[in-house]
Coordinates of C-alpha atoms in Angstrom, one line a residue:
X22 CA 0.0 0.0 0.0
X23 CA 1.1 3.6 -0.4
X24 CA 3.2 5.4 2.2
X25 CA 0.3 7.7 3.2
X26 CA -1.8 4.8 4.3
X27 CA 1.0 3.2 6.2
X28 CA 1.8 6.4 8.0
X29 CA -1.8 6.9 8.9
X30 CA -2.1 3.7 10.8
X31 CA -1.1 5.1 14.1
X32 CA -1.2 8.8 13.7
X33 CA 2.5 9.1 14.6
X34 CA 4.1 8.0 11.3
X35 CA 4.5 4.3 12.1
X36 CA 2.4 1.2 12.3
X37 CA 4.4 -0.4 15.1
X38 CA 4.0 0.8 18.6
X39 CA 4.7 -1.3 21.7
X40 CA 4.3 -4.9 20.8
X41 CA 2.6 -4.5 17.4
X42 CA 4.0 -6.4 14.5
X43 CA 4.5 -3.9 11.6
X44 CA 5.4 -6.6 9.1
X45 CA 2.2 -8.6 9.9
X46 CA -0.1 -5.6 9.5
X47 CA 1.6 -4.6 6.2
X48 CA 1.3 -8.2 5.0
X49 CA -2.5 -8.2 5.8
X50 CA -3.0 -4.9 3.9
X51 CA -1.1 -6.2 0.9
X52 CA -3.0 -9.5 0.9
X53 CA -6.5 -8.1 1.3
X54 CA -6.1 -4.8 -0.5
X55 CA -7.8 -3.0 2.4
X56 CA -6.7 0.5 3.6
X57 CA -6.0 1.1 7.2
X58 CA -6.2 4.5 8.9
X59 CA -6.3 5.6 12.5
X60 CA -8.5 8.5 13.8
X61 CA -10.2 9.5 17.0
X62 CA -8.9 6.6 19.0
X63 CA -9.8 3.9 16.6
X64 CA -8.1 2.1 13.7
X65 CA -10.2 1.4 10.7
X66 CA -9.5 -1.5 8.4
X67 CA -11.6 -1.1 5.2
X68 CA -14.8 0.9 5.2
X69 CA -15.3 0.4 2.3
X70 CA -13.4 -2.7 1.2
X71 CA -11.7 -2.7 -2.2
X72 CA -14.1 -2.4 -5.2
X73 CA -17.1 -1.6 -3.1
X74 CA -19.8 0.4 -4.8
X75 CA -22.9 1.9 -3.4
X76 CA -23.9 2.9 0.1
X77 CA -22.6 1.2 3.3
X78 CA -24.4 -1.9 4.6
X79 CA -27.7 -1.3 6.4
X80 CA -28.2 -1.3 10.2
X81 CA -27.9 -4.8 11.7
X82 CA -24.7 -5.7 9.8
X83 CA -22.3 -4.7 12.6
X84 CA -21.2 -6.8 15.6
X85 CA -19.5 -5.7 18.8
X86 CA -16.4 -7.7 19.9
X87 CA -15.3 -7.6 23.6
X88 CA -12.6 -9.2 25.8
X89 CA -9.9 -8.9 23.0
X90 CA -6.4 -9.5 24.4
X91 CA -4.6 -6.1 24.6
X92 CA -1.7 -7.3 22.4
X93 CA -3.8 -8.7 19.6
X94 CA -4.3 -6.8 16.4
X95 CA -5.8 -6.9 12.9
X96 CA -3.4 -9.5 11.5
X97 CA -4.8 -12.0 14.0
X98 CA -8.3 -10.7 14.3
X99 CA -9.3 -10.2 10.7
X100 CA -8.8 -13.8 9.6
X101 CA -10.9 -15.0 12.5
X102 CA -13.8 -12.8 11.6
X103 CA -13.6 -13.4 7.9
X104 CA -14.8 -16.9 8.6
X105 CA -18.3 -15.5 9.0
X106 CA -18.3 -13.5 5.8
X107 CA -17.0 -10.5 3.9
X108 CA -15.9 -7.7 6.2
X109 CA -16.9 -4.2 5.1
X110 CA -15.1 -2.5 8.0
X111 CA -13.1 -3.6 11.1
X112 CA -12.7 -0.9 13.8
X113 CA -10.3 -1.6 16.6
X114 CA -10.3 0.8 19.5
X115 CA -6.8 1.9 20.3
X116 CA -4.9 3.4 23.3
X117 CA -2.3 6.1 22.8
X118 CA 0.3 3.7 24.0
X119 CA -0.4 1.5 20.9
X120 CA -2.2 -1.3 22.7
X121 CA -5.8 -2.0 21.7
X122 CA -8.6 -1.1 24.2
X123 CA -10.0 -4.6 24.4
X124 CA -12.9 -4.2 22.0
X125 CA -13.7 -3.7 18.4
X126 CA -16.6 -3.3 15.9
X127 CA -16.9 -5.5 12.8
X128 CA -19.3 -4.5 10.0
X129 CA -20.2 -7.2 7.5
X130 CA -21.8 -6.7 4.1
X131 CA -25.0 -8.5 5.1
X132 CA -27.1 -9.1 8.3
X133 CA -26.8 -12.8 7.8
X134 CA -23.1 -12.7 8.0
X135 CA -23.3 -10.6 11.2
X136 CA -25.7 -13.2 12.8
X137 CA -23.4 -16.0 11.7
X138 CA -20.4 -14.2 13.4
X139 CA -22.4 -14.1 16.6
X140 CA -23.3 -17.7 16.5
X141 CA -19.9 -19.1 15.7
X142 CA -17.6 -16.6 17.4
X143 CA -19.3 -15.6 20.6
X144 CA -17.2 -17.3 23.4
X145 CA -14.6 -18.3 20.8
X146 CA -11.3 -19.2 22.4
X147 CA -9.1 -16.8 20.4
X148 CA -6.0 -17.7 22.5
X149 CA -5.5 -20.4 25.1
X150 CA -7.8 -19.5 28.0
X151 CA -8.9 -16.2 26.3
X152 CA -12.5 -16.1 25.1
X153 CA -14.0 -13.2 23.2
X154 CA -17.6 -12.0 23.3
X155 CA -19.5 -11.2 20.2
X156 CA -23.0 -9.6 20.1
X157 CA -25.0 -7.4 17.9
X158 CA -23.9 -3.7 17.7
X159 CA -26.8 -1.3 17.9
X160 CA -26.3 1.9 16.0
X161 CA -28.7 3.9 18.1
X162 CA -30.4 6.7 16.3
X163 CA -33.1 7.3 19.0
X164 CA -33.2 9.6 22.0
X165 CA -35.5 9.5 25.0
X166 CA -36.9 13.0 25.9
X167 CA -38.5 13.2 29.3
X168 CA -40.4 15.9 31.3
X169 CA -42.4 17.0 28.2
X170 CA -45.6 18.9 29.0
X171 CA -48.4 16.3 28.8
X172 CA -50.7 18.5 26.8
X173 CA -48.3 18.7 23.8
X174 CA -49.3 16.7 20.7
X175 CA -46.9 14.8 18.5
X176 CA -46.9 17.5 15.8
X177 CA -45.9 20.1 18.3
X178 CA -43.1 18.0 19.7
X179 CA -41.8 17.1 16.3
X180 CA -41.8 20.8 15.2
X181 CA -40.0 21.9 18.3
X182 CA -37.3 19.1 18.1
X183 CA -36.7 20.0 14.5
X184 CA -36.1 23.6 15.5
X185 CA -33.5 22.8 18.2
X186 CA -31.7 19.8 16.7
X187 CA -30.8 18.6 13.2
X188 CA -31.6 15.4 11.4
X189 CA -34.9 14.6 13.1
X190 CA -36.9 11.9 11.2
X191 CA -39.8 11.2 13.5
X192 CA -41.2 11.5 17.0
X193 CA -42.9 8.7 18.8
X194 CA -45.4 9.8 21.5
X195 CA -47.7 7.5 23.5
X196 CA -51.0 8.6 25.0
X197 CA -51.5 8.5 28.8
X198 CA -53.0 5.3 30.1
X199 CA -55.6 7.3 32.1
X200 CA -56.3 10.2 29.7
X201 CA -55.9 9.5 26.0
X202 CA -56.0 13.3 25.2
X203 CA -52.6 13.7 26.9
X204 CA -49.1 12.2 26.3
X205 CA -47.2 10.3 29.0
X206 CA -44.7 13.1 29.6
X207 CA -42.0 11.6 27.4
X208 CA -41.3 11.0 23.7
X209 CA -38.8 9.2 21.5
X210 CA -37.0 11.2 18.8
X211 CA -35.7 9.3 15.8
X212 CA -32.7 10.8 14.0
X213 CA -31.3 10.1 10.5
X214 CA -28.1 8.7 11.9
X215 CA -26.3 7.8 15.1
X216 CA -24.1 10.9 14.6
X217 CA -27.1 13.2 14.3
X218 CA -28.6 11.7 17.5
X219 CA -25.3 12.0 19.3
X220 CA -24.9 15.6 18.3
X221 CA -28.5 16.3 19.5
X222 CA -27.8 14.6 22.8
X223 CA -24.7 16.6 23.3
X224 CA -26.6 19.8 22.8
X225 CA -29.5 18.9 25.0
X226 CA -27.8 16.8 27.8
X227 CA -26.5 19.6 30.1
X228 CA -29.9 19.7 31.8
X229 CA -30.3 23.5 31.3
X230 CA -32.0 23.2 27.9
X231 CA -35.7 24.0 28.1
X232 CA -38.7 23.3 25.8
X233 CA -41.9 25.3 26.4
X234 CA -40.3 26.6 29.7
X235 CA -39.6 23.1 31.0
X236 CA -36.1 21.6 31.7
X237 CA -36.2 18.4 29.8
X238 CA -34.5 15.0 30.5
X239 CA -32.4 13.5 27.6
X240 CA -30.8 10.2 27.3
X241 CA -30.3 7.4 24.8
X242 CA -33.4 5.3 24.2
X243 CA -32.8 1.7 25.3
X244 CA -32.8 -0.4 22.1
X245 CA -35.1 -3.3 21.6
X246 CA -33.6 -6.7 21.5
X247 CA -33.4 -8.1 18.0
X248 CA -35.3 -11.3 17.3
X249 CA -34.3 -13.4 14.2
X250 CA -36.8 -13.8 11.4
X251 CA -37.0 -17.5 11.8
X252 CA -38.2 -17.1 15.4
X253 CA -40.6 -14.4 14.5
X254 CA -42.2 -16.7 11.9
X255 CA -43.4 -19.0 14.7
X256 CA -45.0 -16.3 16.9
X257 CA -48.7 -16.6 17.5
X258 CA -49.1 -14.0 20.2
X259 CA -50.1 -10.4 19.6
X260 CA -48.9 -7.4 21.7
X261 CA -51.7 -4.9 22.0
X262 CA -51.0 -1.4 23.5
X263 CA -52.9 1.8 24.1
X264 CA -55.8 0.1 25.8
X265 CA -58.0 1.8 28.3
X266 CA -57.3 0.9 31.9
X267 CA -60.9 -0.1 32.3
X268 CA -60.9 -2.5 29.3
X269 CA -61.2 -6.1 30.5
X270 CA -59.6 -9.3 29.2
X271 CA -63.0 -10.6 28.3
X272 CA -63.7 -7.5 26.1
X273 CA -60.3 -7.9 24.4
X274 CA -60.9 -11.6 23.7
X275 CA -64.4 -10.9 22.3
X276 CA -63.1 -8.1 20.0
X277 CA -60.3 -10.3 18.6
X278 CA -62.6 -13.3 18.2
X279 CA -65.0 -11.3 16.0
X280 CA -63.1 -11.9 12.8
X281 CA -62.9 -15.6 13.5
X282 CA -64.8 -17.0 16.5
X283 CA -62.7 -19.3 18.7
X284 CA -59.4 -18.2 17.3
X285 CA -58.2 -16.7 20.6
X286 CA -56.8 -19.0 23.2
X287 CA -56.4 -16.6 26.0
X288 CA -55.7 -12.9 26.9
X289 CA -53.3 -11.4 29.5
X290 CA -53.9 -7.7 30.2
X291 CA -51.6 -5.5 32.3
X292 CA -52.6 -1.9 32.9
X293 CA -53.0 -0.5 29.3
X294 CA -51.5 -3.2 27.3
X295 CA -52.2 -6.9 26.7
X296 CA -51.0 -10.1 25.1
X297 CA -53.5 -12.0 22.9
X298 CA -52.6 -15.7 22.4
X299 CA -54.0 -17.5 19.3
X300 CA -54.2 -21.2 18.6
X301 CA -52.8 -20.7 15.1
X302 CA -50.2 -18.3 13.8
X303 CA -52.2 -17.6 10.6
X304 CA -55.1 -16.3 12.7
X305 CA -52.8 -14.1 14.8
X306 CA -51.3 -12.5 11.6
X307 CA -54.8 -12.0 10.1
X308 CA -56.1 -10.5 13.4
X309 CA -53.1 -8.1 13.6
X310 CA -53.9 -6.8 10.1
X311 CA -57.6 -6.4 10.9
X312 CA -57.4 -5.0 14.5
X313 CA -54.4 -2.6 14.2
X314 CA -55.9 0.9 14.6
X315 CA -59.3 -0.3 15.7
X316 CA -61.1 1.3 18.6
X317 CA -61.8 -0.7 21.8
X318 CA -63.8 1.2 24.5
X319 CA -62.9 4.5 22.7
X320 CA -59.2 3.9 22.5
X321 CA -57.3 3.4 19.2
X322 CA -55.1 0.4 19.7
X323 CA -51.8 -0.6 18.2
X324 CA -51.2 -4.3 17.5
X325 CA -47.9 -6.0 16.6
X326 CA -46.4 -9.5 16.9
X327 CA -45.0 -10.1 20.4
X328 CA -41.3 -10.6 20.5
X329 CA -40.4 -13.8 22.4
X330 CA -37.6 -14.1 24.9
X331 CA -35.5 -17.2 25.6
X332 CA -36.8 -18.0 29.1
X333 CA -33.6 -19.9 30.1
X334 CA -31.6 -16.8 29.4
X335 CA -34.1 -14.2 30.5
X336 CA -32.2 -13.0 33.6
X337 CA -28.9 -12.8 31.7
X338 CA -30.4 -10.8 28.8
X339 CA -32.2 -8.4 31.1
X340 CA -29.0 -7.7 33.1
X341 CA -27.4 -6.8 29.8
X342 CA -30.3 -4.4 29.0
X343 CA -31.5 -6.5 26.1
X344 CA -35.1 -7.4 27.1
X345 CA -37.8 -6.6 24.5
X346 CA -40.6 -4.5 25.9
X347 CA -43.4 -6.5 24.2
X348 CA -42.6 -9.9 25.5
X349 CA -45.0 -11.6 27.9
X350 CA -42.2 -13.5 29.5
X351 CA -41.4 -10.4 31.4
X352 CA -44.3 -8.5 33.0
X353 CA -43.9 -5.0 34.5
X354 CA -46.3 -3.4 36.9
X355 CA -46.6 0.3 37.5
X356 CA -48.7 2.7 39.5
X357 CA -47.2 6.0 38.6
X358 CA -47.9 7.8 35.3
X359 CA -45.0 10.2 36.0
X360 CA -42.3 7.6 35.5
X361 CA -40.1 7.7 32.4
X362 CA -39.2 4.5 30.7
X363 CA -36.4 4.8 28.1
X364 CA -37.4 1.7 26.1
X365 CA -39.7 2.2 23.2
X366 CA -43.0 0.6 23.9
X367 CA -42.2 -0.3 27.5
X368 CA -45.0 0.3 29.9
X369 CA -44.2 3.0 32.5
X370 CA -42.2 2.0 35.5
X371 CA -41.0 3.8 38.6
X372 CA -37.6 5.4 38.5
X373 CA -35.8 3.2 40.9
X374 CA -32.8 1.8 38.9
X375 CA -30.2 -0.9 39.0
X376 CA -27.4 -0.7 36.4
X377 CA -29.5 1.5 34.2
X378 CA -32.6 -0.6 34.4
X379 CA -35.9 0.6 35.8
X380 CA -37.4 -1.3 38.7
X381 CA -41.2 -1.8 38.9
X382 CA -43.5 -1.5 41.8
X383 CA -45.8 -4.3 42.8
X384 CA -49.4 -3.8 41.6
X385 CA -51.1 -3.8 45.0
X386 CA -48.9 -1.3 46.8
X387 CA -48.8 2.3 45.7
X388 CA -45.2 3.7 46.2
X389 CA -45.7 7.2 47.5
X390 CA -45.4 9.1 50.7
X391 CA -48.2 10.3 53.0
X392 CA -48.1 13.1 55.6
X393 CA -47.2 11.9 59.2
X394 CA -49.5 13.8 61.5
X395 CA -48.7 14.3 65.2
X396 CA -50.5 11.8 67.4
X397 CA -50.8 9.2 64.6
X398 CA -50.9 5.8 66.3
X399 CA -48.1 3.5 65.2
X400 CA -48.1 -0.3 65.8
X401 CA -44.8 -2.2 65.9
X402 CA -44.8 -5.2 63.5
X403 CA -42.3 -7.6 62.0
X404 CA -41.4 -7.3 58.4
X405 CA -42.1 -11.0 58.1
X406 CA -45.8 -10.4 58.8
X407 CA -46.1 -8.4 55.6
X408 CA -46.9 -9.8 52.2
X409 CA -44.2 -10.3 49.6
X410 CA -45.6 -7.5 47.5
X411 CA -44.5 -4.9 50.1
X412 CA -40.9 -5.5 49.2
X413 CA -39.5 -3.8 46.2
X414 CA -35.9 -5.0 46.4
X415 CA -34.6 -8.5 45.6
X416 CA -32.5 -8.3 48.8
X417 CA -35.6 -8.0 50.9
X418 CA -37.4 -10.7 48.9
X419 CA -34.6 -13.1 49.5
X420 CA -34.5 -12.5 53.2
X421 CA -38.3 -12.7 53.4
X422 CA -38.5 -16.1 51.6
X423 CA -35.6 -17.6 53.6
X424 CA -37.6 -16.7 56.7
X425 CA -40.9 -18.1 55.3
X426 CA -39.2 -21.4 54.6
X427 CA -37.7 -21.5 58.1
X428 CA -34.2 -21.1 56.7
X429 CA -31.4 -19.2 58.2
X430 CA -30.8 -15.7 56.7
X431 CA -28.7 -15.6 53.5
X432 CA -25.0 -15.0 54.0
X433 CA -23.3 -12.3 51.8
X434 CA -19.6 -12.5 51.0
X435 CA -18.1 -9.4 49.3
X436 CA -15.3 -9.6 46.7
X437 CA -13.6 -7.0 44.6
X438 CA -11.4 -6.5 41.6
X439 CA -10.0 -3.6 39.6
X440 CA -11.2 -2.8 36.1
X441 CA -8.8 -2.0 33.3
X442 CA -9.5 1.8 33.8
X443 CA -8.7 1.6 37.5
X444 CA -12.3 1.4 38.9
X445 CA -13.0 -0.8 41.9
X446 CA -15.6 -3.4 40.9
X447 CA -17.7 -5.4 43.4
X448 CA -19.6 -8.7 43.5
X449 CA -21.3 -10.6 46.2
X450 CA -21.3 -14.4 46.7
X451 CA -24.5 -15.6 48.5
X452 CA -24.7 -18.7 50.6
X453 CA -28.0 -20.1 51.7
X454 CA -27.1 -22.3 54.7
X455 CA -30.2 -24.5 54.4
X456 CA -29.3 -25.7 50.9
X457 CA -25.5 -25.2 51.0
X458 CA -24.9 -28.9 50.9
X459 CA -27.1 -29.4 47.9
X460 CA -26.3 -29.2 44.2
X461 CA -25.1 -25.6 44.4
X462 CA -23.3 -24.4 47.4
X463 CA -23.3 -20.7 46.6
X464 CA -24.7 -18.2 44.1
X465 CA -22.7 -15.5 42.4
X466 CA -23.7 -13.4 39.3
X467 CA -21.4 -13.0 36.3
X468 CA -21.4 -9.2 36.5
X469 CA -19.5 -6.7 38.6
X470 CA -20.9 -3.5 40.0
X471 CA -19.4 -0.1 40.9
X472 CA -21.5 0.4 44.0
X473 CA -22.1 -1.8 47.1
X474 CA -25.9 -1.5 46.8
X475 CA -26.1 -2.6 43.2
X476 CA -23.8 -5.5 43.8
X477 CA -26.0 -6.8 46.6
X478 CA -29.2 -6.3 44.7
X479 CA -27.7 -8.0 41.6
X480 CA -26.6 -11.0 43.7
X481 CA -30.0 -11.3 45.3
X482 CA -31.8 -11.2 41.9
X483 CA -29.4 -13.9 40.6
X484 CA -30.0 -16.1 43.7
X485 CA -33.8 -15.8 43.6
X486 CA -34.0 -16.8 39.9
X487 CA -31.9 -19.9 40.5
X488 CA -33.8 -20.8 43.6
X489 CA -37.0 -20.6 41.7
X490 CA -35.6 -22.8 38.9
X491 CA -34.2 -25.4 41.3
X492 CA -36.6 -25.4 44.3
X493 CA -39.9 -23.9 42.9
X494 CA -40.0 -21.5 45.9
X495 CA -41.8 -18.6 44.3
X496 CA -44.9 -17.9 42.3
X497 CA -44.6 -17.2 38.6
X498 CA -45.9 -13.7 39.3
X499 CA -43.2 -12.9 41.8
X500 CA -40.4 -14.3 39.5
X501 CA -41.7 -12.2 36.7
X502 CA -41.6 -9.1 38.8
X503 CA -38.0 -9.8 39.9
X504 CA -36.9 -10.6 36.3
X505 CA -38.2 -7.1 35.4
X506 CA -36.0 -5.6 38.1

């Protein structure tokens, strides 16, 4: 390759820094014909590849690669990822020292190649004892905008966002569950590109920016989990949103049975959305076409196919922030309209958070405060005399159920390590003495936290889910609520 491309590979005039092998990188470039340039802390191989004509590949063609050994570079990585298909662009994140930062992005020419890379290379042993992680890379083009006046209509919000930011494509606004003439106090703004969304977020994020005299909240919208087409072809459950709170499951079933009597197996409604199960997929698809946009009890409903979630991996996926909002496997309860979910289509939840995820409140207990008047009579009670729905944290649930089963309290053992950027990371190991001699002597999640509270909550969640699977201790309703946390 020409001298300009060689010099551009590290921004300092040389390819080799630290332990890099200059000859190997040059040989790779010569063999493949790809260019290699470094800019803004990343080194790009290709983008486009030699002879490419037309626009870049569409969204869904890129994968994220993590846990890359710091002394491994394109000459070793590219041949591995070429096994899944033709690489459009390989972006390796680089340190100033010349080492890589432990992760990269690989864009293939088709979505099928990207999916194949995930299947064959996730947990691939790239060096003895070194396993890389590969998952879909989401080029997020959507922002969550909170604290929007509830009386504002979609057209007003769209016009205002176009005035203050560039590249706005659409605005998604949902009506209030209790008053369909108002919005829920938040909206999702879709931009033409990730860069446009990022620039808008940078402009709006300081917290001082106001719309209509209100200081707004701005963050990335949590992306929906992608479900492969083959799985979606088997779905026979519809996700119905924008229902009236008062609409009953019987009414929904009757309405969806109108186009073909007896086609609906069952209905599960939660607040202002529901899941309609059909006996046959063909009937579900037909009903979706007929019922989308129809009015039930005065509300115009939206109907889509529900996205299934692998139940065995549900807790892992949720802790990675990958749960789809319209899956009945995970059910969220809410009592406050003022909460601000960041996931498109997700029913509102209360703002308590763990690792960026919203935690729900139980349906029976309203989470709010009441005035404490002088002279109010208080009665001492034990927490164990309460019902499980009075507890909002997994830590309390775990303690409660150990007591209810006449077990000794759970034992928490704290461990720490240091991240590559110097942060102290924490994880708890939990021992349940009553079952410590069984098949599993302790429970420990596979994720580390930066705060003590999050580490303890995460460990309790992990333990509860495993206890449910192995000992059938909890009701399905409770487990679903904990999964949503």
